[in-house]
Amino acid sequence: MKPKCFIFDMDGTLFDTEYDWVRIKEELNTQGKPILSYLKSLKEPEKSLKWGILEKHEKKATRNAVLKKGIMEYLNFLRERAILQALVTNNSMENVEFLLSKFNLKFDFVISRERGLWKPSGAPFWEVMKKLKVKRQECCVIGDSHFDILAANEAGIKCIFILNEEKERFSSSNAEVFNSVEALRRRTIDLLQARV
Ligand SMILES: [Mg+2]
């Protein structure tokens, strides 16, 4: 089936951002749980305190974020081919709006964490499919981490493209991994031609 909708992750996918997630998880003492689920499970006052720590790291990384090389051209390339573009991030809407406005990017639909649907759950992707009226076979997920792969798998999306220079980290996954946006673009041309 012809791809109609590309669902993008934000941090690490559209933007190069300086998150040290290992350190942040240590600082929050998440005990191996995903950060957002862990924070949700806490009681006050610890909850507000730790949300504040996460938001401080996010703000700093957002301020220093730069557009990944080739991403603007890639988004335009998809737009020219009438491919819908969704953005699904576990980051906050405030940071999404800051970055989209700073780099003048537009998406057909955006889901941030305020919606309560977080990766690695497939729920935010189901929401995209419902909103944009596309089937899972018509979607591709573009991310940079295992959370993106887990969420895509749960949502039943088979087209999973990962932008990451450490290819070996994903060797046991069902995703296709690219070390540059240019390599991703070449693969996308093949995909769109093959399915026409
Ligand atoms: Mg990411």
CSV table of N, CA, C and O and ligand atoms in Angstrom, one decimal, residues 9-13 144-145 148, ligand 1:
chain,number,residue,atom,x,y,z
A,9,ASP,N,9.3,11.6,15.1
A,9,ASP,CA,9.7,11.9,16.4
A,9,ASP,C,10.4,13.3,16.4
A,9,ASP,O,10.7,13.7,15.3
A,10,MET,N,10.5,14.0,17.5
A,10,MET,CA,11.1,15.3,17.5
A,10,MET,C,12.6,15.3,17.9
A,10,MET,O,13.5,15.4,17.0
A,11,ASP,N,12.9,15.1,19.2
A,11,ASP,CA,14.3,15.2,19.6
A,11,ASP,C,15.1,14.1,19.1
A,11,ASP,O,14.8,12.9,19.3
A,12,GLY,N,16.2,14.4,18.5
A,12,GLY,CA,17.1,13.4,18.0
A,12,GLY,C,16.8,13.0,16.6
A,12,GLY,O,17.6,12.3,15.9
A,13,THR,N,15.6,13.4,16.1
A,13,THR,CA,15.2,13.0,14.8
A,13,THR,C,15.1,14.2,13.9
A,13,THR,O,15.8,14.3,12.9
A,144,ASP,N,14.5,8.0,16.3
A,144,ASP,CA,15.9,7.8,16.5
A,144,ASP,C,16.2,6.8,17.7
A,144,ASP,O,17.3,6.7,18.1
A,145,SER,N,15.1,6.2,18.3
A,145,SER,CA,15.4,5.4,19.5
A,145,SER,C,14.5,4.2,19.5
A,145,SER,O,13.6,4.0,18.7
A,148,ASP,N,10.7,4.6,19.8
A,148,ASP,CA,9.9,4.8,18.5
A,148,ASP,C,9.6,3.5,17.9
A,148,ASP,O,8.5,3.3,17.3
B,1,MG,MG,13.9,10.9,19.9
